C-alpha positions as MATLAB code, in Angstrom:
seq = 'MSIVLALGAAAFYGSADFVGAVAARRTAALSVALGAQVSGLVLLLVALPFLGAAVVTRHDLLFGAAAGVFGGLGVVVVYRTLAKGPMSVVAPTTALSASAVPVLAGLVLGDRPGPAALLGIAVSFVAVALITRERRDAPVPAREAVAALLPALAGGAIFGLFFVLLHQTGDHAGLWPLLAARLTSVPILAVLAASRREPLGLRSASMAGAVVVSGSLDMAANILYLLASQHGMLAVVAALTGLYPASTIVLAQTRLSERMAPVQLAGLGVAALAAVMVAA';
ca = [
      -8.823   13.961  -21.301;
     -10.906   15.212  -18.348;
     -13.673   12.759  -19.320;
     -11.299    9.781  -19.134;
      -9.820   10.993  -15.849;
     -13.281   11.475  -14.311;
     -14.412    7.994  -15.346;
     -11.176    6.594  -13.921;
     -11.857    8.439  -10.657;
     -15.354    6.925  -10.550;
     -13.947    3.412  -11.022;
     -11.382    3.889   -8.249;
     -13.829    5.540   -5.825;
     -16.294    2.694   -6.226;
     -13.553    0.086   -5.801;
     -12.249    1.822   -2.681;
     -15.753    1.881   -1.207;
     -16.156   -1.830   -1.872;
     -12.864   -2.842   -0.250;
     -13.409   -0.458    2.671;
     -16.954   -1.708    3.254;
     -15.764   -5.327    3.361;
     -13.097   -4.390    5.918;
     -15.607   -2.359    7.957;
     -17.749   -5.476    8.387;
     -14.975   -6.973   10.511;
     -13.823   -4.023   12.619;
     -14.791   -0.481   13.597;
     -15.667    1.582   10.525;
     -13.915    4.672   11.897;
     -10.702    2.710   12.362;
     -10.930    1.516    8.763;
     -11.492    5.071    7.559;
      -8.512    6.399    9.533;
      -6.219    3.600    8.349;
      -7.302    4.155    4.761;
      -6.670    7.898    5.036;
      -3.162    7.308    6.379;
      -2.283    4.767    3.676;
      -3.616    7.163    1.044;
      -1.383    9.882    2.448;
       1.641    7.613    2.020;
       0.719    6.972   -1.626;
       0.291   10.709   -2.207;
       3.742   11.454   -0.794;
       5.214    8.855   -3.151;
       3.331   10.259   -6.167;
       4.099   13.951   -5.586;
       7.597   14.010   -7.151;
       6.471   12.218  -10.333;
       4.001   14.814  -11.627;
       6.561   17.485  -12.391;
       6.927   21.004  -11.100;
       3.903   22.756   -9.649;
       3.057   26.367   -8.947;
       1.259   26.252   -5.615;
      -0.065   29.297   -3.766;
      -1.456   29.953   -0.310;
      -4.900   30.037   -1.950;
      -4.409   26.465   -3.201;
      -3.304   25.177    0.186;
      -6.127   26.922    2.047;
      -8.782   25.544   -0.269;
      -7.130   22.128   -0.078;
      -7.193   22.229    3.717;
     -10.853   23.312    3.679;
     -11.611   20.404    1.370;
      -9.905   18.097    3.857;
     -12.205   19.272    6.646;
     -15.275   18.358    4.600;
     -13.700   15.115    3.393;
     -12.979   13.982    6.946;
     -16.387   15.001    8.265;
     -18.088   13.398    5.279;
     -16.545   10.025    6.114;
     -17.808   10.258    9.682;
     -21.360   11.305    8.772;
     -21.788    8.708    6.025;
     -20.361    5.843    8.099;
     -22.594    6.727   11.042;
     -25.626    6.947    8.765;
     -24.833    3.623    7.098;
     -24.464    2.025   10.534;
     -27.840    3.284   11.776;
     -30.072    3.543    8.707;
     -31.217    1.224    5.903;
     -28.544    1.026    3.199;
     -31.212    0.936    0.489;
     -32.096    4.509    1.508;
     -28.688    5.794    2.604;
     -26.567    4.630   -0.353;
     -28.560    6.161   -3.237;
     -29.330    9.342   -1.313;
     -25.680    9.891   -0.430;
     -24.473    9.159   -3.965;
     -27.002   11.511   -5.562;
     -26.308   14.284   -3.061;
     -22.532   13.933   -3.457;
     -22.762   14.450   -7.215;
     -25.616   16.970   -7.255;
     -23.810   19.530   -5.077;
     -20.726   19.958   -7.322;
     -22.841   19.766  -10.481;
     -25.051   22.607   -9.281;
     -22.030   24.532   -8.001;
     -20.344   24.190  -11.380;
     -23.389   25.553  -13.192;
     -23.683   28.453  -10.729;
     -19.976   29.241  -11.067;
     -20.239   29.519  -14.838;
     -19.926   26.048  -16.387;
     -21.841   25.938  -19.654;
     -21.971   22.357  -20.974;
     -23.612   21.761  -24.328;
     -27.186   20.464  -24.603;
     -26.073   16.833  -24.992;
     -23.780   17.093  -21.963;
     -26.531   18.691  -19.868;
     -28.895   15.875  -20.791;
     -26.150   13.373  -20.006;
     -25.706   14.933  -16.554;
     -29.415   14.487  -15.875;
     -29.254   10.899  -17.138;
     -26.293   10.216  -14.822;
     -28.501   10.983  -11.801;
     -31.049    8.476  -13.067;
     -28.262    5.919  -13.503;
     -27.042    6.349   -9.914;
     -30.584    5.982   -8.562;
     -31.051    2.734  -10.500;
     -27.608    1.270   -9.735;
     -27.955    1.747   -5.998;
     -31.379    0.132   -5.740;
     -31.059   -3.003   -3.597;
     -33.051   -6.189   -3.330;
     -35.096   -6.262   -0.135;
     -37.343   -8.999    1.172;
     -39.372   -6.449    3.113;
     -40.017   -2.762    2.497;
     -38.292   -0.181    4.660;
     -40.731    1.352    7.178;
     -41.598    4.941    6.259;
     -40.434    6.347    9.594;
     -37.064    4.590    9.306;
     -36.603    5.823    5.745;
     -37.392    9.426    6.668;
     -35.054    9.279    9.689;
     -32.182    8.151    7.446;
     -32.918   10.594    4.622;
     -31.638   13.863    6.112;
     -28.336   12.460    7.482;
     -27.725   10.732    4.132;
     -28.385   13.980    2.258;
     -26.062   15.822    4.649;
     -23.272   13.271    4.300;
     -23.454   13.345    0.516;
     -23.559   17.139    0.451;
     -20.448   17.295    2.650;
     -18.596   15.051    0.215;
     -19.893   17.224   -2.617;
     -18.356   20.287   -0.963;
     -15.040   18.416   -0.818;
     -15.200   18.138   -4.626;
     -16.221   21.789   -5.036;
     -13.408   23.113   -2.859;
     -10.758   21.024   -4.610;
     -11.939   22.465   -7.916;
     -11.221   25.975   -6.648;
      -7.481   25.291   -6.560;
      -5.215   26.410   -9.371;
      -4.707   24.431  -12.563;
      -0.941   24.352  -11.963;
      -1.032   23.463   -8.264;
      -0.353   19.796   -8.941;
      -1.231   17.452   -6.085;
      -0.341   19.883   -3.299;
      -4.001   20.750   -2.547;
      -4.609   17.043   -1.897;
      -1.666   16.973    0.496;
      -3.144   19.925    2.395;
      -6.512   18.154    2.439;
      -5.122   14.895    3.763;
      -2.935   16.587    6.380;
      -6.166   18.148    7.632;
      -8.510   15.153    7.466;
      -6.177   12.619    9.111;
      -5.900   14.565   12.402;
      -9.671   15.106   12.410;
     -10.331   11.374   12.171;
      -7.558   10.593   14.665;
      -9.028   12.964   17.259;
     -12.506   11.564   16.682;
     -11.277    7.971   17.006;
      -9.402    8.830   20.202;
     -12.408   10.621   21.695;
     -14.611    7.606   21.007;
     -11.863    5.204   22.144;
     -12.038    3.262   18.915;
      -9.525    0.384   18.618;
      -6.892    1.495   16.121;
      -5.194   -1.871   15.678;
      -6.185   -4.192   12.827;
      -6.809   -7.792   13.756;
      -5.004   -9.567   10.933;
      -2.615   -9.041    8.051;
      -5.433   -9.560    5.543;
      -7.524   -6.837    7.199;
      -4.562   -4.459    7.248;
      -3.988   -5.225    3.578;
      -7.624   -4.450    2.762;
      -7.371   -1.093    4.537;
      -4.177   -0.224    2.657;
      -5.760   -1.191   -0.659;
      -8.886    0.821    0.099;
      -6.868    3.899    1.049;
      -4.632    3.586   -2.002;
      -7.596    3.259   -4.358;
      -9.284    6.235   -2.720;
      -6.184    8.400   -3.122;
      -5.778    7.289   -6.739;
      -9.376    8.390   -7.283;
      -8.676   11.732   -5.590;
      -5.665   12.295   -7.825;
      -7.618   11.504  -10.991;
     -10.532   13.689   -9.874;
      -8.256   16.646   -9.083;
      -6.498   16.362  -12.444;
      -9.851   16.058  -14.225;
     -11.282   19.095  -12.435;
      -8.173   21.114  -13.280;
      -8.740   20.488  -16.991;
     -12.524   20.216  -17.304;
     -15.818   21.735  -16.201;
     -16.803   20.934  -12.617;
     -20.401   20.038  -13.570;
     -19.257   17.493  -16.163;
     -16.430   15.999  -14.088;
     -18.656   15.691  -11.011;
     -21.472   14.023  -12.939;
     -19.136   11.362  -14.327;
     -17.337   10.845  -11.017;
     -20.756   10.425   -9.401;
     -21.200    7.176  -11.325;
     -18.819    5.495   -8.845;
     -21.486    3.149   -7.374;
     -21.352    1.193  -10.641;
     -17.948   -0.311   -9.860;
     -19.007   -1.042   -6.279;
     -22.015   -3.016   -7.501;
     -19.989   -4.900  -10.134;
     -17.350   -5.876   -7.573;
     -20.018   -7.010   -5.117;
     -21.428   -9.287   -7.795;
     -18.102  -10.741   -8.918;
     -16.320  -10.954   -5.546;
     -19.170  -11.599   -3.123;
     -21.462  -13.523   -5.482;
     -24.241  -11.016   -4.938;
     -26.970  -11.017   -7.546;
     -27.796   -7.744   -9.241;
     -31.446   -6.870   -9.526;
     -32.725   -6.192  -13.062;
     -33.086   -2.520  -12.198;
     -29.373   -2.377  -11.304;
     -28.422   -3.961  -14.625;
     -30.540   -1.338  -16.330;
     -28.744    1.306  -14.279;
     -25.357    0.157  -15.597;
     -26.642    0.550  -19.127;
     -28.008    4.008  -18.343;
     -24.625    4.954  -16.807;
     -22.858    3.979  -20.020;
     -25.354    6.070  -21.984;
     -24.800    9.043  -19.675;
     -21.020    8.812  -20.110;
     -21.358    8.796  -23.898;
     -23.725   11.776  -23.851;
     -21.509   13.816  -21.556;
     -18.430   13.053  -23.654;
     -20.160   13.872  -26.949;
];
């Protein structure tokens, strides 16, 4: 069950990124992120009563709140890096870092996947690297690539810590750790937006709808990830969730008529192989 939930989380995370990125092309990225976080919070409040009784402790809420700090900061760092650096460097570096941190943490904390699953985890990193390769008419200058590398690694690692901290909550805590996380991250983004005097209004109903959809998809992904991590090994769940760029690339091709490079098509095939190996 954790395998299915993790793959579902990957599909929703990638879809949320796609919708959010399209909205961010038309208004301030920080405003999009804040609006998406608020709409996700509304969805979470609606979903809470439908998952049955939960046994939540102070430990669960504290780790959830800590996860929210890293989740909020991760959004800021990644958006800033995407705005300043070449996406062909930032996107794959962030995706690999975001999945590598919880995978390594899971192994350090005692996860012991079988040989096939371990090989599948390694293959999943290869898949992400291939999927996120972009077509470019000109190569990225070495200095520009190096300048973007460290912030991209940092942003991905911060997101990875969000996944690690959520995994530390109890198996019977339900969605309450996510509520603690979101009640922490929303004020962080609100304060940051206010300090930078970002416009918080959305220019049209279609843009507002895109932000709501992005936030709802992101929260659905968070819910699936939390449930998967409560019932499966962190290293395995994180590796499968880290395949989220696949759905972003597929949506970009189908909705924006972007052409996938052959290496990206190969990456989708490698991602499917990795999922099978991890689930075996």
